[in-house]
Short mmCIF file of C-alpha atoms in Angstrom, two decimals:
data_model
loop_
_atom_site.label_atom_id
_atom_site.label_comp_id
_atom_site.label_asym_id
_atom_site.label_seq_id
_atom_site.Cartn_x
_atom_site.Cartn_y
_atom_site.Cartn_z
CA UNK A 4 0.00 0.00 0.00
CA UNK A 5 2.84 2.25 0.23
CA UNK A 6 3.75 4.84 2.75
CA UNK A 7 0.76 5.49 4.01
CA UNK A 8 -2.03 2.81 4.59
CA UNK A 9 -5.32 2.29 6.07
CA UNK A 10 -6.42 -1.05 6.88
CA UNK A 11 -9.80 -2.55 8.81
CA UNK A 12 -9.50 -5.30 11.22
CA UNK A 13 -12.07 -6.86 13.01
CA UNK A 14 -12.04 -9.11 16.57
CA UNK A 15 -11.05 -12.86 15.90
CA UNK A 16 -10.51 -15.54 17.94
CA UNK A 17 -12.87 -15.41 20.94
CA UNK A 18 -14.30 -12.59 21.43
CA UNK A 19 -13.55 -9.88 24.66
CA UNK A 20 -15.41 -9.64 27.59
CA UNK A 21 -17.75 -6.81 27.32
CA UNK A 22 -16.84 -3.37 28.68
CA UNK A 23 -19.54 -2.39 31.80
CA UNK A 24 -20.52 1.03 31.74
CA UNK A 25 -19.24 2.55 35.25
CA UNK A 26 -22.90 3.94 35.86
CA UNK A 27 -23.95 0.13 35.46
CA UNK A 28 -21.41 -1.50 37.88
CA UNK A 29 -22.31 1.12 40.30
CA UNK A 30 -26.20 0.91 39.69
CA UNK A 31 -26.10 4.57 39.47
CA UNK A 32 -28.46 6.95 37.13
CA UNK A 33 -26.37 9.28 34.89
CA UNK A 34 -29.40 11.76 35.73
CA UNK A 35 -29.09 13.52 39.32
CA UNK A 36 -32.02 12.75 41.57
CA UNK A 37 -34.09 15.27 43.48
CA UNK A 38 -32.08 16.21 46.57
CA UNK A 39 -32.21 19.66 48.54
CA UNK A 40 -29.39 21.71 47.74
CA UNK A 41 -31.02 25.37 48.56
CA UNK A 42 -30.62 28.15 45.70
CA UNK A 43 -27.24 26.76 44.44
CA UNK A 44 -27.41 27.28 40.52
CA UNK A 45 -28.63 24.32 38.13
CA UNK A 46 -25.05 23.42 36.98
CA UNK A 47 -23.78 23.05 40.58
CA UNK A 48 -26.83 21.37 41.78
CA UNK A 49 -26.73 18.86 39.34
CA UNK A 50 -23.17 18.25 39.88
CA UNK A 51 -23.76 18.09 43.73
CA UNK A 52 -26.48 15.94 43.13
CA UNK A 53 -24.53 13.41 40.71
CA UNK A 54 -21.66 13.25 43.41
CA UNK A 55 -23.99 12.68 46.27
CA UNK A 56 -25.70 9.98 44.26
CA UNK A 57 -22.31 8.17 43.12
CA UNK A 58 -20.74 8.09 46.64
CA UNK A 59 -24.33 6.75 47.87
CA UNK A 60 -24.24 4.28 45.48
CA UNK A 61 -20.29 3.11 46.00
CA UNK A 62 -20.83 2.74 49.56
CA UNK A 63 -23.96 0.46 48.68
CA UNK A 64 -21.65 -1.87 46.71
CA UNK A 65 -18.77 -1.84 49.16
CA UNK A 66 -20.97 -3.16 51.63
CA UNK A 67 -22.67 -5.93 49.18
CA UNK A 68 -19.03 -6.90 48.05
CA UNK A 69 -17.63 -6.97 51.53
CA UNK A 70 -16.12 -10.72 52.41
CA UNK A 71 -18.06 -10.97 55.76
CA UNK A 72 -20.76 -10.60 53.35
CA UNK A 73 -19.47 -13.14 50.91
CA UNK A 74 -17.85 -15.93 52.68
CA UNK A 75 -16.94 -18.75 49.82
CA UNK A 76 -17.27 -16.43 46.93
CA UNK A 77 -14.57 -14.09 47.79
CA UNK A 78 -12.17 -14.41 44.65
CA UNK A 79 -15.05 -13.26 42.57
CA UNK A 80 -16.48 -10.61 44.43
CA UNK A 81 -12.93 -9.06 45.04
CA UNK A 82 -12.54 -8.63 41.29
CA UNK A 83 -16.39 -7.22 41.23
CA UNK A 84 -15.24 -4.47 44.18
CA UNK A 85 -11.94 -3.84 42.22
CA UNK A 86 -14.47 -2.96 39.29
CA UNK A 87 -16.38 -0.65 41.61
CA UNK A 88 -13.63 1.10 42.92
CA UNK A 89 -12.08 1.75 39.19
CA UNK A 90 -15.69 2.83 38.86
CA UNK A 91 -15.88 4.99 41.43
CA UNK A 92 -12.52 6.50 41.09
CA UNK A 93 -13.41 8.19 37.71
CA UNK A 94 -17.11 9.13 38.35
CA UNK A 95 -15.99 10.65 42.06
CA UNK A 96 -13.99 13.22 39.68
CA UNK A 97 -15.96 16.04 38.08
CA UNK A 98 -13.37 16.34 35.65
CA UNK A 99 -12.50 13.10 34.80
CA UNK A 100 -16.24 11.80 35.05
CA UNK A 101 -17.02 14.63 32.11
CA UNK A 102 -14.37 13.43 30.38
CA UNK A 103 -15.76 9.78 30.48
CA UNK A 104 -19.38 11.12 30.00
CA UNK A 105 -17.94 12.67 26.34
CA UNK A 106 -15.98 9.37 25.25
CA UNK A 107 -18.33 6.68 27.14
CA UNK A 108 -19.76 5.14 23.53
CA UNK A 109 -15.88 4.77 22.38
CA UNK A 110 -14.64 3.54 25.86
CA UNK A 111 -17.13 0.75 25.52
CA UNK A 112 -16.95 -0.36 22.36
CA UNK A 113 -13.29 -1.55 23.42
CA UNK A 114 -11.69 -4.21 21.30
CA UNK A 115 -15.43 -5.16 20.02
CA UNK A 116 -15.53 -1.96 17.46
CA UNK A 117 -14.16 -2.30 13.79
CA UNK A 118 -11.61 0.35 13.36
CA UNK A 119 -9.47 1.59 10.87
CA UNK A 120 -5.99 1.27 11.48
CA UNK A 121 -3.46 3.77 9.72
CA UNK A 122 0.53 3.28 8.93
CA UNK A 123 3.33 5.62 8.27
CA UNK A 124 6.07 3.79 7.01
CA UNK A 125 5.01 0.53 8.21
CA UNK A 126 4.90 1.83 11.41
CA UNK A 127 1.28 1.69 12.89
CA UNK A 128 0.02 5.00 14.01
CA UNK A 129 -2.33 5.02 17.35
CA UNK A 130 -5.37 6.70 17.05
CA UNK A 131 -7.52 8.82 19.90
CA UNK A 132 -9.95 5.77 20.46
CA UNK A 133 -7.06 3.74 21.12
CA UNK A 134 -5.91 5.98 23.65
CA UNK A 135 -9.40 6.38 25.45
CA UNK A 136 -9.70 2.46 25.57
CA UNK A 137 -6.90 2.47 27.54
CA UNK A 138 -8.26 4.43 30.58
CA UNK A 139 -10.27 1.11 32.33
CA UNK A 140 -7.33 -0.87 31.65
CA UNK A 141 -5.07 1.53 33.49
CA UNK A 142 -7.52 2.40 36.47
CA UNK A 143 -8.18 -0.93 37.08
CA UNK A 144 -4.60 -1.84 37.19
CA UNK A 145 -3.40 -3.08 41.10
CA UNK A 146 0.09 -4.54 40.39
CA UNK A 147 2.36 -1.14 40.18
CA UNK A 148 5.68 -3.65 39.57
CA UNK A 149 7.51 -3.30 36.10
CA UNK A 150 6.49 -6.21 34.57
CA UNK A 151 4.96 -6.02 31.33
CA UNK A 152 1.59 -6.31 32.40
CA UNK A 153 1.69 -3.60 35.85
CA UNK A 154 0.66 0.53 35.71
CA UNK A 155 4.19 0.73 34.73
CA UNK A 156 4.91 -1.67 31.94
CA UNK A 157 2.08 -1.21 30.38
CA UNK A 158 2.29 2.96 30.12
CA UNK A 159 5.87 2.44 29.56
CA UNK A 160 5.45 1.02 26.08
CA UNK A 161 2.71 3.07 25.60
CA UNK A 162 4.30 6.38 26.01
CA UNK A 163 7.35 5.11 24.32
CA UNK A 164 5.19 4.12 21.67
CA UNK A 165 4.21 7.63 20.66
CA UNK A 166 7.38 9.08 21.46
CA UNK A 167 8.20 7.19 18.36
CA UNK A 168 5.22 8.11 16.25
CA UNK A 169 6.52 11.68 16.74
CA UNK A 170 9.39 10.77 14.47
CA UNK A 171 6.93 11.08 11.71
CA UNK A 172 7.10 14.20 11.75
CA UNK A 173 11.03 13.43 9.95
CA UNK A 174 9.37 12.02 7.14
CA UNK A 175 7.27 16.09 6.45
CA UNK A 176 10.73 17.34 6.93
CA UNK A 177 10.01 18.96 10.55
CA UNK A 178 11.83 18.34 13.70
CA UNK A 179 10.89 16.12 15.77
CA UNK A 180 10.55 16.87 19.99
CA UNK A 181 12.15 14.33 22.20
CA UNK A 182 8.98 13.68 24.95
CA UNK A 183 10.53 11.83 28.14
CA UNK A 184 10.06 7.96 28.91
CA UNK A 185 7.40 6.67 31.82
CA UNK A 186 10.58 5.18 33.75
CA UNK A 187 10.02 2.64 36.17
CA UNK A 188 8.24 1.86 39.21
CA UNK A 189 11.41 3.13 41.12
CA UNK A 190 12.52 6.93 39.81
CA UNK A 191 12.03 9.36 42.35
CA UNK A 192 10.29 12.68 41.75
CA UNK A 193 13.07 14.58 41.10
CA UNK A 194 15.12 12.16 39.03
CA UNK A 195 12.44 12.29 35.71
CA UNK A 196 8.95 11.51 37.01
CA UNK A 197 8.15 15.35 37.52
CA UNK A 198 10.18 16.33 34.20
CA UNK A 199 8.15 13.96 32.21
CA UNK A 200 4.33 15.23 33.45
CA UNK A 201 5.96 19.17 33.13
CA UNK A 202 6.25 17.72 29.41
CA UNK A 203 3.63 15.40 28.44
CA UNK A 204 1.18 17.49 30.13
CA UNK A 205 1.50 20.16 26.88
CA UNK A 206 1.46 17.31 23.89
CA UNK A 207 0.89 18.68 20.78
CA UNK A 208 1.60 16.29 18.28
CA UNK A 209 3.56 17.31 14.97
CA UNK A 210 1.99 14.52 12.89
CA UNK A 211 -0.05 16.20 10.19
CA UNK A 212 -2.96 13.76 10.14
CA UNK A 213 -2.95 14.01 6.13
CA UNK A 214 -4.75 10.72 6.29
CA UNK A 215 -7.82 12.43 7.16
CA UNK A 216 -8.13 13.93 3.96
CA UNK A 217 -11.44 12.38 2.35
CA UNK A 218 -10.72 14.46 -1.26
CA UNK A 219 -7.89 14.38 -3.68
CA UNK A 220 -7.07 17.44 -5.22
CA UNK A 221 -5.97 15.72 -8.85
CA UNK A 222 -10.00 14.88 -8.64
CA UNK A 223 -10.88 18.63 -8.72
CA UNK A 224 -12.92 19.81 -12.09
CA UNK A 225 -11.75 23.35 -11.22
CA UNK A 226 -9.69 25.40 -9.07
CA UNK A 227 -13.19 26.53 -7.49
CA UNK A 228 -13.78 23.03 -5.96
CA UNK A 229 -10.10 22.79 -5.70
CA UNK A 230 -10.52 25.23 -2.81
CA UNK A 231 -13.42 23.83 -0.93
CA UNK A 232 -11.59 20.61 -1.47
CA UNK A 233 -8.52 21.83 0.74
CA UNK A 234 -10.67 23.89 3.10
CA UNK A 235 -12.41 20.45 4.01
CA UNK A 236 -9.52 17.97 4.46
CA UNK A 237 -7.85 21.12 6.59
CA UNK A 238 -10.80 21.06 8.77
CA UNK A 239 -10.79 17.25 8.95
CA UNK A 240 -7.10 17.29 10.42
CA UNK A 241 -7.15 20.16 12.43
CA UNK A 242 -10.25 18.47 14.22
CA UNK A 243 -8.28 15.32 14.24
CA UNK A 244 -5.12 16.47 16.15
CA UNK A 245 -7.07 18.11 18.55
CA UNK A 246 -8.77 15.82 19.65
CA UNK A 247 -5.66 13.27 19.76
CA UNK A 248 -3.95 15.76 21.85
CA UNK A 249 -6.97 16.25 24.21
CA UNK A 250 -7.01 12.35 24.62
CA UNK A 251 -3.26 12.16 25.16
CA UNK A 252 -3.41 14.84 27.54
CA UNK A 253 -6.11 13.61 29.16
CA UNK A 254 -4.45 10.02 29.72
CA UNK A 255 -1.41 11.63 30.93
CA UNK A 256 -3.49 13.42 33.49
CA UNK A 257 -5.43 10.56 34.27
CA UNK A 258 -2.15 8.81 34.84
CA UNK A 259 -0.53 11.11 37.12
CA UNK A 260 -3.49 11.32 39.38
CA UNK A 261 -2.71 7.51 40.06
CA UNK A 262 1.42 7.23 40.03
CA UNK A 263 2.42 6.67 43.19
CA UNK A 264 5.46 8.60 42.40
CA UNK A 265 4.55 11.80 41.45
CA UNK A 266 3.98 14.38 44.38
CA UNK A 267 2.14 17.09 43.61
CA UNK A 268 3.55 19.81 45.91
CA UNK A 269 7.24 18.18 45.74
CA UNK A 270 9.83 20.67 45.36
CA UNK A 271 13.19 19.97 44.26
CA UNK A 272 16.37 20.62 46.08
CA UNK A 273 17.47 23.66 44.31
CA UNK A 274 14.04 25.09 44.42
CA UNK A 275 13.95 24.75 47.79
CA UNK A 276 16.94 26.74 48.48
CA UNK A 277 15.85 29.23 46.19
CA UNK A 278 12.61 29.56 47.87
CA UNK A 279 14.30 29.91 51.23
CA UNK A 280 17.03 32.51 49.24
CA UNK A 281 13.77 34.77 48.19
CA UNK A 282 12.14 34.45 51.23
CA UNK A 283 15.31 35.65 53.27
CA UNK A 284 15.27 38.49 50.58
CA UNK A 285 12.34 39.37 51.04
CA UNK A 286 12.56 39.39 55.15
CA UNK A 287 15.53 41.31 54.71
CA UNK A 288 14.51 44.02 52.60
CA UNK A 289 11.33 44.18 54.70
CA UNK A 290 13.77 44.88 57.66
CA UNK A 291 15.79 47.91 56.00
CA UNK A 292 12.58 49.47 54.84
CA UNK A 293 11.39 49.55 58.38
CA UNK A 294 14.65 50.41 59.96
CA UNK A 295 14.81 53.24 57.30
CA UNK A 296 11.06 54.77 58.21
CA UNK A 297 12.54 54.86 61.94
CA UNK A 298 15.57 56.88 60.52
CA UNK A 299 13.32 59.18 58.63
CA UNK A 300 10.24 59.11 61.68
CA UNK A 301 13.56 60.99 63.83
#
């Protein structure tokens, strides 16, 4: 097919378990209930109501699922509460259950959904969906080792993976930006884990997204429709990188919300002395100012 290819593939073998909706393994409405909230606006009553009705329902669960409660079945209903709690971790988070609200159909469909698959140079490119299919494999994820199936192995090669895919951008004679590796389960804050959120945090991919393009320009009867042509595919990939850097973004802060290693108020060594060198600035300069309004007070 050349350089660039586009392929469909479809499940085989057996087919995957079905993704549960997280409103369905919590039993939860994704319409708030009627609750009293006073004269709080409709967006934040609705909100408050959703939250109140999701922790309501988690705690419900908890108890069901709880091994007192389940004597003899406990292998199975420890997976079932490690469900809920990967449920209840995303839909406890306004932003992250908005998020999943926006890409729930996509989510779902998992592994089930015939997709197009696109290649650079032999190289397969990954696409937004498979980045938001990704998200219940992660929060579910218990075992944060570095084997190749933990939080760590598995984000590893993902990350890496795209790092690579950036190196696309060689091929449209633009330079490429070297993005960080996950590390392992092991790095401290300071020695790359809070370098590579500072980065991955502002993806923008460099990939053009030409595949997009539904029109070819040697089609064109005129240079009329020539125009419209190229003002459509533009619109196609600009809508297309944005929202594959959204989704990356997205997973990256979906990610670091859940790595043990990253500290969000860490500061490094020589921020810390700096902050201590500004701060004995500042009491110093505070000092002369009022030693010099005694001068001038005499």
């Amino acid at each position: 097919m050349g350089a660039n290819q586009s392929t469909g593939s479809g499940s085989g073998g057996n087919a995957p378990q079905a993704k549960r909706c997280y409103y369905e393994v919590l039993d939860v409405n994704r319409q708030a209930s009627d609750d009293e909230y006073g004269t709080l606006s409709d967006d934040v009553v609705m909100r408050l109501k959703r939250g109140a009705r999701i922790k309501k329902a988690y705690r419900k669960k908890a108890l069901e699922l709880h091994p007192d409660r389940n004597y003899g079945n406990v292998e199975e209903t420890t997976k079932q509460f490690a469900e809920v709690q990967s449920a209840y971790a995303v839909l406890s988070d306004p932003q992250e259950r908005a998020w999943y609200d926006s890409h729930r159909n996509v989510i779902l469909r998992g592994d089930d959904a015939v997709q197009a698959q696109h290649y650079e140079h032999d190289v397969r490119i990954t696409t937004t969906a498979d980045i938001m299919k990704m998200l219940p494999k992660i929060n579910a994820c218990r075992d944060f080792s570095d084997s190749s199936s933990s939080f760590y192995g598995i984000l590893r090669d993902t990350f890496d993976t795209l790092a690579k895919e950036e190196l696309a951008c060689e091929w449209q004679q633009i330079d490429p930006l070297a993005y960080p590796g996950f590390g392992n389960a092991k790095d401290e804050h300071d020695s790359g884990v809070r370098s590579f959120y500072a980065v991955w945090s502002s993806f923008a991919t460099k990939k053009d997204f030409a595949w997009m393009d539904i029109y070819r320009y040697s089609e064109a009867p005129d240079r009329r429709v020539r125009r419209l042509m190229e003002k459509e595919n533009k619109r196609l990939r600009e809508d297309a990188i944005r929202e594959f850097n959204d989704a990356v973004r997205s997973l990256v802060a979906f990610v670091k919300k859940r790595d043990p290693r990253f500290k969000p108020n860490a500061q490094s060594e020589a921020d810390r002395q700096k902050t201590l060198r500004d701060a004995a600035a500042a009491q110093a300069a505070r000092a002369r100012a009022a030693n010099q309004a005694k001068i001038e007070e005499t």
